[in-house]
Amino acid sequence: QTVAFALLGAFVLSLTYIPMMSALFLSKKIKHKPNISDIWMGKVERVYQKTLNWVIQFPKMALGSVLALFVFSVVLLTNLGAEFIPALEEGDFAVDTRVLTGSSLNTTIVNTQKAAHILKTQFPEVEKIVTKIGSGEVPTDPMPMDASDMMVILKPKKEWTSAKTFNELSEKMGKALEAVPGLTAGFQFPVQMRFNELMTGARQDVVCKIFGENLDTLAFYANKLGAIVNTVEGAKNLYVEQVAGMPQIIINYNRNTIAQYGLNIADINKVVNTSFAGQSTGMLFEGEKRFDVVVRISGEQKKDLKDIQNLLIPTAQGTQIPLSQLADVQIKQGPNQIQREDAKRRIVIGFNVRGRDVQTIVTELQGKIGKQMKFPTGYYVTYGGAFENLNAAKNRLMIAVPVSLLLILILLHFAFNSLRQGLLIYSAIPLSAIGGILFLALRGMPFSISAGVGFIALFGVAVLNGIVLIAEFNQLKAEGINDLRRIVLMGTKVRLRPVLMTAFVASLGFFPMAISNGAGAEVQRPLATVVIGGLLIATFLTLYILPVLYMTFERSNPKKKKHRKSTHPVVVLLILLGIGTGLQAQTPITLQAAIDTALQHNLQVKSEQLKSRYQEAMIKSSANLPQANLIADIGRINSTYTDTKFGISQSFSFPKVYTKQRELLQEEWKSSVMNIAVKQALLKKDLSQLYYTILYTEQKRKLLLYTDSLYQAFYKRAEQRLAKGETNILEKSSAEAQLGQINLQLQQLDQDRIVLQLQFQLLLNTAQSYSPSTLLYKMDPINFNDTSLLKEHPSLKAILHQQQIADAVVEVEKSLLLPGFSVGYNNSSIKGMGADNIVYGNDTRFGAVQLGMGIPIFTKAQKSKIAGARLNRQVAENNYAINWQNLQTSYQSALLQYSKYQKAVQYYEATALKNAQTITNTANLQLANGGINYLEWVQLINQSTVVKNDYIEAVKNLNESIIQLHYLINQ
């Protein structure tokens, strides 16, 4: 693969740099000969023009072929597999070696020395081996005595003779170590192994963790899962965590025998403890020093199980009895270790990945586990290690890639002031993705995070060629050429060399990374492969597909005005997010019509109505009887003859229970109906506020446009005065600054209007876009002194109804103290002699009716429920009192706000607005006559504008207070 890629790079180099350098050399040596580079590129241009002319004649076929190629590449990407990052060749091996569980330190040392000797003698690539067993003084890496790390320091790769790659060398070393019995070895790189252990708690590339409660069950399923892992190709160095296997001496006392000898457990435990751990029996003094005298059995006398079984226990009678007569002494396998994660027991099954990607292996493993293993309740398996890191990185890329694509599109829009041409250039991104995916597949590389970063870099570079071509097409069109075919052919001919150089320079820059074999090359190769392949394919396809798309777009694009204001970036973002409905043609609508429309179509109101219908349907479930019990017996019921018996029974509660349950469901249905009214009241309030806020923005817009007209006239006058030399530049600059501020406020107001229109449309929930139709900005005042309407507020009535629901719950709980009933019937045969001395056979059957009554004897729990239901009734009363107080407070506050803003509006309408208009007219007249200078005029105009703006704000506040009062009295 590397050789093929190098040949491809050489071909690219021959197409670009060799002819150019040759032409440069020959042009210096042979002045009279033509430039070879121009001759060669001229041939390329002629071939390209002919093929492009043919492609333009069949646009549908060209676009269809590219679309099919893109679909094929997407399908290919799903089958490439994936890994977090390629494994870096660190130059040495870290071998995780383990012996049998519970082995001593000497056993581990002997086995690791044998393994080190085998590697040192059989493989000349090994320079030295260092083995670490157990934990150091600072236990940053605690390990049991049966585990060790063997660091295999290797010579430079050029001196190897046994293998050519690290994977091949690890395979041969692993087979050589099989000669050491009971030793398992897992080959990894040192830093990689440490990172795996830090992230997942295990040293392998992929870690399967089984969570559960019972250690034996965990060990059973771990061994079963390990057997499945061995069937997966590419899974090497399997490690199954040993949670059992530690030999222990278990002493089970025979309490009956102990009692016969007059002994007790404490005395026997003391003897056993003294024998093994030792007990202090006195003090030994040597001058000023003193030492405890400890008595215990010597080591030689407790090496065998019989030594422990023959341990003598003294009795009160002075005799000594062997421990084996008082207890059962055995050696059993006990727990080796108990690992926990997230407060749950777990066991680890780990393996390394060789020759395949992580995602493909884990996907195959998950499929086999799903088919071959069924975990009991409470047991489950998770997959960690490199697979977990891959998923986490994919989730980050799912955010980073769309953000980068959106930023590219926004920048393209800013560059061309056209969303249409931005999308046209944007087509280079999927074209470049085709090349990146195909080249990854050609080199046999799975998708990795480095490849994902390469795609992000590729997308940014891929649009450069599109920018070069579209800019040239626009330039030719601006020069007066209207024939699209001619524009495309001329533009591509002029820009062919810049397009090729843009792609080849970036590709050649990444080429050393693509064929690198040095340190870190494993991460560099996927990134460079994606960029090179993407740029080469994208350049080729862009030169043919982009002209076709340009002609298609321009034919469907109506003629534009020569001078047109660019769309604001915020509007572009709204269109991109799919919320441009507020920009459609709008139909005028009155407030009452808007409320009626919203009550009919609003989704929140519909949701409450569906909940009400659900509660209404649930009323019929009040008399829900339990299932009838049907029984059948066959066998020797009454005698040695075989008889049959059939029966049916039905139980039901006291009729009052069903009545009370129906009343409770009816009350809950009424509450859901009241909730509809609550939701409708809130909808009316929100819709009214939006309605008059939109009108408020219209009034602000009119005021700004009026002020803009004043400053436009002032700006023209300042220009004339400056041209005549009657004033300086300060007057004109002041007018420009004022106009700029007004334009900025108008843009912000237009954006606010779009947002408000979207919210208004959301509440209406209709396909047709509506806007307020009334010209009356100020709402009509009404009399708000009638506080009796407050009690009719839907939310207060809904809270009050909770008391009735609580009463119904109390009645239901009380009815459950009544007795229950059951009715049954059975029919049976009785073969043989009956009580009336008559012999009966199969033809004669006997029937009986059963009547039963369930009497509640243990009623303490039910009475507690009744008491709780009554307390809930008191809670409902308190909630009503609290909401009533809050409603009254809100009403008084809204009433004060209404009075305050009404007086302010009356003042503005009676006096302030007239004075403001007088100020404006007089200032304009005085400025024209030369009575005041421009600074005094600006000050007076601003004063008049502030008064008018304050009036608009006062009316807005008055409308909001009226809407709040309407909501509180439910009008």
Tab-separated table of N, CA and C in Angstrom, residues 406 409-414 417-420 422-423 564 566-580 583 751 754:
chain	number	residue	atom	x	y	z
A	406	LEU	N	-21.075	24.642	9.393
A	406	LEU	CA	-21.918	25.836	9.454
A	406	LEU	C	-21.077	27.101	9.354
A	409	LEU	N	-20.086	27.686	5.759
A	409	LEU	CA	-21.190	28.227	4.960
A	409	LEU	C	-21.420	29.699	5.260
A	410	ILE	N	-21.329	30.096	6.540
A	410	ILE	CA	-21.519	31.511	6.901
A	410	ILE	C	-20.423	32.370	6.275
A	411	LEU	N	-19.170	31.890	6.326
A	411	LEU	CA	-18.080	32.658	5.730
A	411	LEU	C	-18.239	32.762	4.207
A	412	LEU	N	-18.719	31.696	3.582
A	412	LEU	CA	-18.971	31.763	2.137
A	412	LEU	C	-20.065	32.781	1.817
A	413	HIS	N	-21.067	32.852	2.669
A	413	HIS	CA	-22.131	33.835	2.447
A	413	HIS	C	-21.597	35.252	2.592
A	414	PHE	N	-20.723	35.472	3.571
A	414	PHE	CA	-20.139	36.798	3.753
A	414	PHE	C	-19.250	37.162	2.559
A	417	ASN	N	-21.951	37.386	-0.551
A	417	ASN	CA	-23.238	38.047	-0.309
A	417	ASN	C	-24.379	37.316	-1.016
A	418	SER	N	-24.269	36.006	-1.105
A	418	SER	CA	-25.288	35.215	-1.790
A	418	SER	C	-25.310	33.833	-1.166
A	419	LEU	N	-26.451	33.473	-0.615
A	419	LEU	CA	-26.597	32.141	-0.046
A	419	LEU	C	-26.595	31.087	-1.148
A	420	ARG	N	-27.112	31.445	-2.320
A	420	ARG	CA	-27.159	30.514	-3.445
A	420	ARG	C	-25.754	30.112	-3.887
A	422	GLY	N	-23.038	30.513	-2.105
A	422	GLY	CA	-22.396	29.854	-0.973
A	422	GLY	C	-22.695	28.366	-0.957
A	423	LEU	N	-23.952	28.008	-1.198
A	423	LEU	CA	-24.320	26.596	-1.269
A	423	LEU	C	-23.682	25.914	-2.475
A	564	ARG	N	-28.586	45.770	-4.705
A	564	ARG	CA	-29.461	45.125	-3.728
A	564	ARG	C	-28.713	45.032	-2.418
A	566	SER	N	-27.498	43.496	0.969
A	566	SER	CA	-27.217	42.115	1.366
A	566	SER	C	-28.090	41.699	2.535
A	567	THR	N	-28.392	40.438	2.555
A	567	THR	CA	-29.198	39.902	3.653
A	567	THR	C	-28.401	39.930	4.947
A	568	HIS	N	-29.032	40.314	6.006
A	568	HIS	CA	-28.334	40.391	7.295
A	568	HIS	C	-27.934	38.989	7.758
A	569	PRO	N	-26.777	38.848	8.391
A	569	PRO	CA	-26.333	37.515	8.836
A	569	PRO	C	-27.302	36.814	9.756
A	570	VAL	N	-27.994	37.564	10.618
A	570	VAL	CA	-28.944	36.924	11.527
A	570	VAL	C	-30.082	36.278	10.749
A	571	VAL	N	-30.528	36.978	9.665
A	571	VAL	CA	-31.588	36.402	8.836
A	571	VAL	C	-31.093	35.128	8.160
A	572	VAL	N	-29.812	35.134	7.737
A	572	VAL	CA	-29.238	33.928	7.138
A	572	VAL	C	-29.261	32.774	8.123
A	573	LEU	N	-28.895	33.053	9.370
A	573	LEU	CA	-28.900	32.004	10.396
A	573	LEU	C	-30.305	31.484	10.628
A	574	LEU	N	-31.291	32.381	10.633
A	574	LEU	CA	-32.674	31.940	10.835
A	574	LEU	C	-33.114	31.027	9.699
A	575	ILE	N	-32.689	31.373	8.460
A	575	ILE	CA	-33.045	30.517	7.326
A	575	ILE	C	-32.360	29.161	7.451
A	576	LEU	N	-31.091	29.172	7.841
A	576	LEU	CA	-30.358	27.914	7.985
A	576	LEU	C	-30.969	27.021	9.033
A	577	LEU	N	-31.490	27.606	10.088
A	577	LEU	CA	-32.091	26.814	11.150
A	577	LEU	C	-33.518	26.406	10.824
A	578	GLY	N	-34.001	26.767	9.674
A	578	GLY	CA	-35.320	26.305	9.266
A	578	GLY	C	-36.458	27.016	9.944
A	579	ILE	N	-36.226	28.271	10.385
A	579	ILE	CA	-37.294	28.976	11.080
A	579	ILE	C	-37.606	30.278	10.346
A	580	GLY	N	-37.548	30.214	9.043
A	580	GLY	CA	-37.822	31.414	8.274
A	580	GLY	C	-39.280	31.627	7.970
A	583	LEU	N	-40.802	35.152	7.772
A	583	LEU	CA	-40.522	36.037	6.658
A	583	LEU	C	-41.517	35.857	5.512
A	751	GLN	N	-35.049	42.651	13.617
A	751	GLN	CA	-34.752	41.318	14.164
A	751	GLN	C	-35.696	40.967	15.313
A	754	ILE	N	-38.984	39.921	13.902
A	754	ILE	CA	-38.977	38.552	13.378
A	754	ILE	C	-39.157	37.544	14.505
